[in-house]
Amino acid sequence: GVATAVTAVTEDCVAPEAAPSHHPAPETVEGEAMICRHSLTSGSTGAPKVLDHSVGALGRSICSTVGFSNCGLVLCMPGLSSVFGFRIACGVLASRKTLCFATSPYQAIRMIELFGIDMLYTATEQLVALVRVARKTGAYLKGLRTTVVAGGIPTRALLEGAAVHLCKNVVCRYGTSELGVLAEAPASRVLDNPGLIGFVLPGFEMAAFRENGQACAPGEVGIVKARVKPSPDRREDPWTDHGDVGWITDAGEVFVVGRTADISAADFGTAATREISPVYEIEHLVRLQWDAADAAALLVTSAAPDTSADIWIATVDCEDADAEALQHVLRRRGITGTVRLFSVAAI
C-alpha cells in the first residue's frame, strides 16, 4: 500500500513568534488600572508615540465629552481608530444614546436628513467637506441642533458656513490624545475673539511656557501646555506639550495662533505673532465659496517697504475660481494683496 504522511497541527505550530518591540506590552492588571486600548498619537510635536489608555483614565476623560442630555441621535465623523472618535463613542453609549457613523460627507448629510440626527461631532477638515456638500445639495437639516468641531483652527469662513448650512449652534473644542477635551467655547465667542479656541474645562490646567520652560504671565505668548489639575488624592501630572503657540488669560481663555514648527520662539514677543495667519481663512473661503476640492495658500512678501504681500493660491478641481472676485472678497475681510491662482492636480 501507499504510506500516508500524517502531520499533527497543534497550538505550538501556530504560536506567533515573539517580535521585537520598542513598546513592550504593559503588565496585566485589574480594575481601573487595566489597559483597554493602545493609541498612536499624530506626532504633532514631531515624536509619534504609543499611548496606553486605562479603564479609569478613559472613564475620567469622557466626562468632558458627555453632553448628550438633550439629544437622541449622535453622528460621529471621526472613526473609532482615532482617540477623539473613540472617546465620543464611549460618551454616547455611556449616556444611552444612539451612535451613528458615516463613511463620506454625502452619506453624513443624507443620514442627518433621513434619520433626524440632532448632534454632530466632527474634525475641522471634515466640517469643511460637510459644509461644501450641504451647500451644493441644498440640504435641509432641520433636526440638527448642535455641531461640535475640534482639531485645527476654526476660521470665520468655516464657522459662518456651518451656521448657515448645518445648524446655528456650533461649539468649538480643543484637546489632545493624552488628556481628552481641554477647552470649549461657542462659535459666537470664537468669531468675536480671533484665535480663541475655548475656555479651560474644570479638572484641567493650561498655561503657556517660554522656550526655557519658564511659565509665561497671563496673556503672554508662549508654547501651550496642559495637565490634569493637581489634587490631594492624586500625584502631580507632568505638563503635556501640544506643539501650539498661544496664550492663556486670567479668565481661562485659551488662544492659539499657530504651530511651533511655523513660529519661532524669537518671535513670541512680536505683535504679528498675536495674529492668526490669513492663509487658513483664504483656504477655507476658496473651498467653500468656489467649491475647490482642496486649496493651499501662501503669502509672498517683498523686501521693498510699504508693499502688500502677494497671495498665491493653489487649487484642485476649481475651474470657477476668479482671482479678481476672490481678491475683492478678501479685501472685505481685511486681507489685502494681489491674488494669483494656480491649478494643480493634487496638494
CSV table of C-alpha atoms in Angstrom, one decimal:
chain,number,residue,atom,x,y,z
A,1,GLY,CA,0.0,0.0,0.0
A,2,VAL,CA,0.8,3.7,-0.2
A,3,ALA,CA,2.2,5.2,3.0
A,4,THR,CA,0.2,8.3,4.2
A,5,ALA,CA,2.1,11.1,5.9
A,6,VAL,CA,0.2,12.5,8.9
A,7,THR,CA,1.1,15.8,10.4
A,8,ALA,CA,-0.4,16.8,13.8
A,9,VAL,CA,-1.4,20.5,13.9
A,10,THR,CA,-1.3,21.8,17.5
A,11,GLU,CA,-1.3,25.2,19.1
A,12,ASP,CA,2.5,25.1,19.1
A,13,CYS,CA,2.5,25.1,15.3
A,14,VAL,CA,0.6,28.4,15.1
A,15,ALA,CA,2.0,30.2,18.0
A,16,PRO,CA,3.2,33.6,16.9
A,17,GLU,CA,6.9,34.3,17.1
A,18,ALA,CA,7.9,36.9,19.6
A,19,ALA,CA,8.6,40.1,17.6
A,20,PRO,CA,11.0,42.7,18.9
A,21,SER,CA,9.2,45.8,20.1
A,22,HIS,CA,10.2,49.2,21.4
A,23,HIS,CA,6.9,49.4,23.3
A,24,PRO,CA,6.6,46.3,25.5
A,25,ALA,CA,3.2,45.2,26.5
A,26,PRO,CA,2.1,46.5,29.9
A,27,GLU,CA,1.7,44.2,32.8
A,28,THR,CA,-1.7,42.7,33.2
A,29,VAL,CA,-3.7,44.4,35.9
A,30,GLU,CA,-7.3,44.6,37.0
A,31,GLY,CA,-9.7,47.3,38.0
A,32,GLU,CA,-9.4,50.9,36.7
A,33,ALA,CA,-5.6,50.5,36.0
A,34,MET,CA,-6.3,47.8,33.4
A,35,ILE,CA,-5.1,48.8,29.9
A,36,CYS,CA,-8.1,48.7,27.5
A,37,ARG,CA,-6.7,50.5,24.4
A,38,HIS,CA,-3.4,51.4,22.7
A,39,SER,CA,-3.4,54.5,20.5
A,40,LEU,CA,-0.8,56.2,18.3
A,41,THR,CA,-0.6,60.0,18.5
A,42,SER,CA,-0.5,62.0,15.4
A,43,GLY,CA,3.1,63.1,16.2
A,44,SER,CA,2.1,66.8,16.3
A,45,THR,CA,5.3,67.6,18.3
A,46,GLY,CA,7.5,65.5,15.9
A,47,ALA,CA,7.7,62.5,18.1
A,48,PRO,CA,4.9,59.9,17.5
A,49,LYS,CA,4.3,57.6,20.4
A,50,VAL,CA,2.0,54.9,21.7
A,51,LEU,CA,-0.5,55.8,24.4
A,52,ASP,CA,-1.8,53.3,26.9
A,53,HIS,CA,-5.4,54.0,27.9
A,54,SER,CA,-6.5,52.6,31.2
A,55,VAL,CA,-10.2,52.0,32.1
A,56,GLY,CA,-10.0,54.6,34.8
A,57,ALA,CA,-8.3,57.3,32.8
A,58,LEU,CA,-10.6,56.7,29.8
A,59,GLY,CA,-13.7,56.9,32.1
A,60,ARG,CA,-12.5,60.2,33.6
A,61,SER,CA,-11.6,61.7,30.2
A,62,ILE,CA,-15.0,61.1,28.7
A,63,CYS,CA,-16.7,63.1,31.4
A,64,SER,CA,-15.7,66.2,29.4
A,65,THR,CA,-17.1,64.6,26.3
A,66,VAL,CA,-20.5,63.9,27.7
A,67,GLY,CA,-23.1,66.5,26.7
A,68,PHE,CA,-25.8,64.4,25.2
A,69,SER,CA,-28.7,65.0,27.7
A,70,ASN,CA,-30.7,66.9,25.1
A,71,CYS,CA,-30.1,64.7,22.1
A,72,GLY,CA,-31.1,61.3,20.8
A,73,LEU,CA,-29.0,60.5,17.7
A,74,VAL,CA,-25.3,61.4,17.6
A,75,LEU,CA,-23.3,61.3,14.4
A,76,CYS,CA,-19.6,60.8,15.0
A,77,MET,CA,-17.5,61.6,11.9
A,78,PRO,CA,-14.1,60.6,13.4
A,79,GLY,CA,-13.8,56.8,13.4
A,80,LEU,CA,-13.1,54.6,16.3
A,81,SER,CA,-9.4,54.3,15.2
A,82,SER,CA,-8.9,57.9,16.5
A,83,VAL,CA,-8.8,58.7,20.2
A,84,PHE,CA,-11.2,61.6,19.5
A,85,GLY,CA,-13.8,59.3,17.9
A,86,PHE,CA,-13.3,56.5,20.5
A,87,ARG,CA,-13.9,58.9,23.4
A,88,ILE,CA,-17.0,60.3,21.7
A,89,ALA,CA,-18.4,56.8,21.2
A,90,CYS,CA,-17.8,55.9,24.8
A,91,GLY,CA,-19.6,59.1,26.0
A,92,VAL,CA,-22.5,58.5,23.7
A,93,LEU,CA,-23.0,54.9,24.7
A,94,ALA,CA,-22.5,55.7,28.4
A,95,SER,CA,-25.3,58.3,28.1
A,96,ARG,CA,-27.5,55.6,26.5
A,97,LYS,CA,-27.9,57.5,23.2
A,98,THR,CA,-27.8,56.2,19.7
A,99,LEU,CA,-24.4,56.3,18.0
A,100,CYS,CA,-24.1,56.7,14.2
A,101,PHE,CA,-21.2,56.7,11.7
A,102,ALA,CA,-20.8,57.8,8.1
A,103,THR,CA,-18.1,56.9,5.6
A,104,SER,CA,-18.4,60.1,3.5
A,105,PRO,CA,-19.6,63.7,3.7
A,106,TYR,CA,-22.5,62.9,1.3
A,107,GLN,CA,-23.6,59.9,3.3
A,108,ALA,CA,-23.4,62.0,6.5
A,109,ILE,CA,-25.6,64.8,5.2
A,110,ARG,CA,-28.1,62.2,3.9
A,111,MET,CA,-28.2,60.5,7.3
A,112,ILE,CA,-28.8,63.7,9.1
A,113,GLU,CA,-31.7,64.4,6.8
A,114,LEU,CA,-33.2,60.9,6.7
A,115,PHE,CA,-32.8,59.9,10.4
A,116,GLY,CA,-33.2,63.3,12.1
A,117,ILE,CA,-29.7,63.2,13.7
A,118,ASP,CA,-29.6,66.1,16.2
A,119,MET,CA,-25.9,66.2,17.3
A,120,LEU,CA,-22.8,66.1,15.1
A,121,TYR,CA,-19.2,65.6,16.1
A,122,THR,CA,-16.6,66.4,13.5
A,123,ALA,CA,-13.0,67.4,12.9
A,124,THR,CA,-12.3,70.7,11.3
A,125,GLU,CA,-11.3,69.2,7.9
A,126,GLN,CA,-14.4,67.0,7.9
A,127,LEU,CA,-16.6,70.1,8.7
A,128,VAL,CA,-15.2,71.8,5.6
A,129,ALA,CA,-16.4,68.9,3.5
A,130,LEU,CA,-19.8,68.7,5.2
A,131,VAL,CA,-20.5,72.4,4.6
A,132,ARG,CA,-19.4,72.0,1.0
A,133,VAL,CA,-21.9,69.1,0.5
A,134,ALA,CA,-24.7,70.8,2.3
A,135,ARG,CA,-24.2,74.0,0.3
A,136,LYS,CA,-24.1,72.1,-3.0
A,137,THR,CA,-27.1,69.9,-2.4
A,138,GLY,CA,-29.3,72.5,-0.6
A,139,ALA,CA,-29.8,70.0,2.2
A,140,TYR,CA,-32.4,70.9,4.8
A,141,LEU,CA,-31.1,69.8,8.2
A,142,LYS,CA,-34.0,70.9,10.4
A,143,GLY,CA,-33.3,68.2,13.0
A,144,LEU,CA,-29.6,69.0,13.6
A,145,ARG,CA,-29.3,71.1,16.8
A,146,THR,CA,-25.7,71.1,17.7
A,147,THR,CA,-22.4,70.7,15.8
A,148,VAL,CA,-19.2,70.1,17.8
A,149,VAL,CA,-15.9,70.7,15.9
A,150,ALA,CA,-12.3,70.1,17.1
A,151,GLY,CA,-8.8,69.9,15.6
A,152,GLY,CA,-7.4,72.7,13.6
A,153,ILE,CA,-8.0,76.5,13.7
A,154,PRO,CA,-11.7,77.3,13.2
A,155,THR,CA,-11.9,80.2,10.7
A,156,ARG,CA,-14.6,82.8,10.2
A,157,ALA,CA,-15.5,81.4,6.8
A,158,LEU,CA,-15.9,77.9,8.2
A,159,LEU,CA,-17.9,78.8,11.3
A,160,GLU,CA,-20.2,81.1,9.3
A,161,GLY,CA,-20.7,78.4,6.6
A,162,ALA,CA,-21.5,75.8,9.3
A,163,ALA,CA,-24.1,78.1,10.9
A,164,VAL,CA,-25.8,78.8,7.6
A,165,HIS,CA,-25.8,75.3,6.1
A,166,LEU,CA,-25.8,72.9,9.1
A,167,CYS,CA,-27.1,74.5,12.3
A,168,LYS,CA,-26.8,77.7,14.3
A,169,ASN,CA,-25.4,76.1,17.4
A,170,VAL,CA,-21.7,75.4,16.7
A,171,VAL,CA,-19.3,74.5,19.5
A,172,CYS,CA,-15.5,74.6,19.2
A,173,ARG,CA,-13.4,72.3,21.2
A,174,TYR,CA,-9.7,71.8,21.9
A,175,GLY,CA,-7.9,68.7,23.2
A,176,THR,CA,-5.1,66.2,23.0
A,177,SER,CA,-4.9,62.4,22.6
A,178,GLU,CA,-3.3,62.2,26.0
A,179,LEU,CA,-5.8,64.2,28.0
A,180,GLY,CA,-9.0,64.5,26.0
A,181,VAL,CA,-11.1,67.6,25.7
A,182,LEU,CA,-9.4,70.5,27.5
A,183,ALA,CA,-11.3,73.7,26.4
A,184,GLU,CA,-14.6,74.6,24.8
A,185,ALA,CA,-16.3,77.8,23.5
A,186,PRO,CA,-19.4,78.6,21.4
A,187,ALA,CA,-18.6,79.7,17.8
A,188,SER,CA,-20.1,83.1,18.6
A,189,ARG,CA,-17.4,83.8,21.1
A,190,VAL,CA,-14.7,82.5,18.7
A,191,LEU,CA,-15.9,84.8,16.0
A,192,ASP,CA,-15.7,87.8,18.3
A,193,ASN,CA,-12.2,86.8,19.5
A,194,PRO,CA,-9.9,85.6,16.7
A,195,GLY,CA,-7.6,83.0,18.0
A,196,LEU,CA,-9.8,81.9,20.8
A,197,ILE,CA,-10.2,78.1,20.9
A,198,GLY,CA,-12.1,77.7,24.2
A,199,PHE,CA,-12.3,78.2,27.9
A,200,VAL,CA,-10.4,75.7,30.1
A,201,LEU,CA,-12.7,73.0,31.3
A,202,PRO,CA,-12.9,72.0,35.0
A,203,GLY,CA,-10.4,69.5,36.1
A,204,PHE,CA,-7.6,70.7,33.8
A,205,GLU,CA,-4.9,73.3,34.0
A,206,MET,CA,-3.5,75.1,30.9
A,207,ALA,CA,-0.5,77.5,30.6
A,208,ALA,CA,1.9,79.0,28.2
A,209,PHE,CA,5.7,78.5,28.6
A,210,ARG,CA,8.8,80.2,27.3
A,211,GLU,CA,11.3,78.3,25.3
A,212,ASN,CA,13.4,77.8,28.5
A,213,GLY,CA,10.5,76.1,30.3
A,214,GLN,CA,9.6,79.1,32.4
A,215,ALA,CA,5.9,79.8,32.8
A,216,CYS,CA,4.5,82.8,31.0
A,217,ALA,CA,2.4,85.5,32.6
A,218,PRO,CA,-1.3,85.6,31.7
A,219,GLY,CA,-1.7,86.9,28.2
A,220,GLU,CA,1.9,86.3,27.3
A,221,VAL,CA,2.6,84.3,24.1
A,222,GLY,CA,4.4,81.0,24.6
A,223,ILE,CA,4.1,77.3,24.0
A,224,VAL,CA,0.7,76.0,25.1
A,225,LYS,CA,0.8,73.1,27.5
A,226,ALA,CA,-1.8,71.3,29.7
A,227,ARG,CA,-2.2,68.8,32.5
A,228,VAL,CA,-4.8,67.4,34.9
A,229,LYS,CA,-5.3,69.8,37.7
A,230,PRO,CA,-3.3,68.7,40.8
A,231,SER,CA,-5.4,67.4,43.7
A,232,PRO,CA,-4.8,66.0,47.2
A,233,ASP,CA,-5.8,62.5,46.1
A,234,ARG,CA,-3.5,62.1,43.1
A,235,ARG,CA,0.1,62.8,42.2
A,236,GLU,CA,1.0,65.9,40.2
A,237,ASP,CA,0.9,65.1,36.5
A,238,PRO,CA,3.6,66.4,34.0
A,239,TRP,CA,2.7,69.1,31.5
A,240,THR,CA,1.8,67.9,28.0
A,241,ASP,CA,3.3,69.8,25.1
A,242,HIS,CA,0.8,70.3,22.2
A,243,GLY,CA,3.2,71.9,19.7
A,244,ASP,CA,0.9,75.0,19.6
A,245,VAL,CA,1.8,78.7,20.2
A,246,GLY,CA,-0.7,80.9,22.0
A,247,TRP,CA,-1.6,82.4,25.4
A,248,ILE,CA,-4.0,81.9,28.3
A,249,THR,CA,-5.8,84.7,30.0
A,250,ASP,CA,-6.7,85.2,33.7
A,251,ALA,CA,-10.2,84.3,32.8
A,252,GLY,CA,-9.2,80.9,31.5
A,253,GLU,CA,-9.5,81.8,27.8
A,254,VAL,CA,-7.1,79.8,25.6
A,255,PHE,CA,-5.8,81.4,22.4
A,256,VAL,CA,-3.9,79.5,19.7
A,257,VAL,CA,-2.3,81.3,16.7
A,258,GLY,CA,-0.1,78.7,15.1
A,259,ARG,CA,2.3,75.8,15.5
A,260,THR,CA,5.8,75.8,17.0
A,261,ALA,CA,7.0,74.5,13.6
A,262,ASP,CA,5.9,77.7,12.0
A,263,ILE,CA,6.5,80.3,14.7
A,264,SER,CA,10.0,80.7,16.2
A,265,ALA,CA,10.4,81.4,19.9
A,266,ALA,CA,12.3,84.6,19.0
A,267,ASP,CA,9.1,86.0,17.5
A,268,PHE,CA,6.9,85.2,20.5
A,269,GLY,CA,7.1,88.8,21.7
A,270,THR,CA,6.2,90.5,18.4
A,271,ALA,CA,2.7,92.0,17.7
A,272,ALA,CA,2.4,89.9,14.4
A,273,THR,CA,2.6,86.7,16.4
A,274,ARG,CA,-0.6,87.5,18.2
A,275,GLU,CA,-2.5,87.4,14.8
A,276,ILE,CA,-3.6,84.3,13.0
A,277,SER,CA,-2.1,83.9,9.5
A,278,PRO,CA,-4.8,84.7,6.9
A,279,VAL,CA,-3.9,81.6,4.9
A,280,TYR,CA,-6.3,79.5,6.9
A,281,GLU,CA,-9.2,81.9,6.1
A,282,ILE,CA,-8.2,82.1,2.4
A,283,GLU,CA,-8.1,78.3,2.0
A,284,HIS,CA,-11.5,77.8,3.6
A,285,LEU,CA,-13.0,80.6,1.5
A,286,VAL,CA,-11.8,79.0,-1.7
A,287,ARG,CA,-13.0,75.6,-0.8
A,288,LEU,CA,-16.4,76.7,0.5
A,289,GLN,CA,-17.4,79.6,-1.9
A,290,TRP,CA,-15.7,78.2,-5.0
A,291,ASP,CA,-16.1,74.6,-4.2
A,292,ALA,CA,-12.5,73.7,-4.6
A,293,ALA,CA,-11.7,70.0,-3.8
A,294,ASP,CA,-8.6,71.3,-2.0
A,295,ALA,CA,-6.6,74.6,-1.7
A,296,ALA,CA,-3.3,75.8,-0.2
A,297,ALA,CA,-2.4,79.5,0.2
A,298,LEU,CA,0.9,81.2,0.6
A,299,LEU,CA,1.8,84.8,1.4
A,300,VAL,CA,4.7,86.0,-0.7
A,301,THR,CA,6.2,89.1,0.8
A,302,SER,CA,8.5,91.6,-0.8
A,303,ALA,CA,11.7,93.2,0.6
A,304,ALA,CA,10.5,96.6,-0.6
A,305,PRO,CA,9.0,98.7,2.1
A,306,ASP,CA,5.2,99.6,2.1
A,307,THR,CA,4.2,96.8,-0.2
A,308,SER,CA,1.5,94.3,0.5
A,309,ALA,CA,2.1,90.6,0.1
A,310,ASP,CA,1.1,88.6,-2.9
A,311,ILE,CA,-1.4,85.8,-2.2
A,312,TRP,CA,-0.6,82.7,-4.1
A,313,ILE,CA,-3.3,80.0,-4.0
A,314,ALA,CA,-3.0,76.5,-5.4
A,315,THR,CA,-6.4,74.9,-6.1
A,316,VAL,CA,-7.6,71.4,-7.0
A,317,ASP,CA,-10.7,70.9,-9.3
A,318,CYS,CA,-11.7,74.6,-9.0
A,319,GLU,CA,-12.4,75.9,-12.5
A,320,ASP,CA,-14.8,78.7,-11.5
A,321,ALA,CA,-12.4,80.5,-9.2
A,322,ASP,CA,-11.7,84.1,-10.2
A,323,ALA,CA,-8.7,85.9,-8.8
A,324,GLU,CA,-10.3,89.4,-9.0
A,325,ALA,CA,-13.5,88.3,-7.4
A,326,LEU,CA,-11.6,86.5,-4.6
A,327,GLN,CA,-9.4,89.5,-4.1
A,328,HIS,CA,-12.5,91.6,-3.6
A,329,VAL,CA,-13.9,89.2,-1.1
A,330,LEU,CA,-10.7,89.0,0.9
A,331,ARG,CA,-10.4,92.8,1.0
A,332,ARG,CA,-13.8,93.0,2.6
A,333,ARG,CA,-12.5,90.6,5.3
A,334,GLY,CA,-9.4,92.8,5.9
A,335,ILE,CA,-7.0,90.7,3.9
A,336,THR,CA,-5.1,92.7,1.3
A,337,GLY,CA,-2.8,91.6,-1.5
A,338,THR,CA,-2.8,90.6,-5.2
A,339,VAL,CA,-4.3,87.2,-5.7
A,340,ARG,CA,-2.7,84.7,-8.1
A,341,LEU,CA,-4.3,81.3,-8.7
A,342,PHE,CA,-2.6,78.1,-9.8
A,343,SER,CA,-4.5,75.0,-10.8
A,344,VAL,CA,-2.7,71.8,-9.6
A,345,ALA,CA,-3.6,68.1,-9.8
A,346,ALA,CA,-3.1,67.5,-6.1
A,347,ILE,CA,-1.8,69.1,-2.9
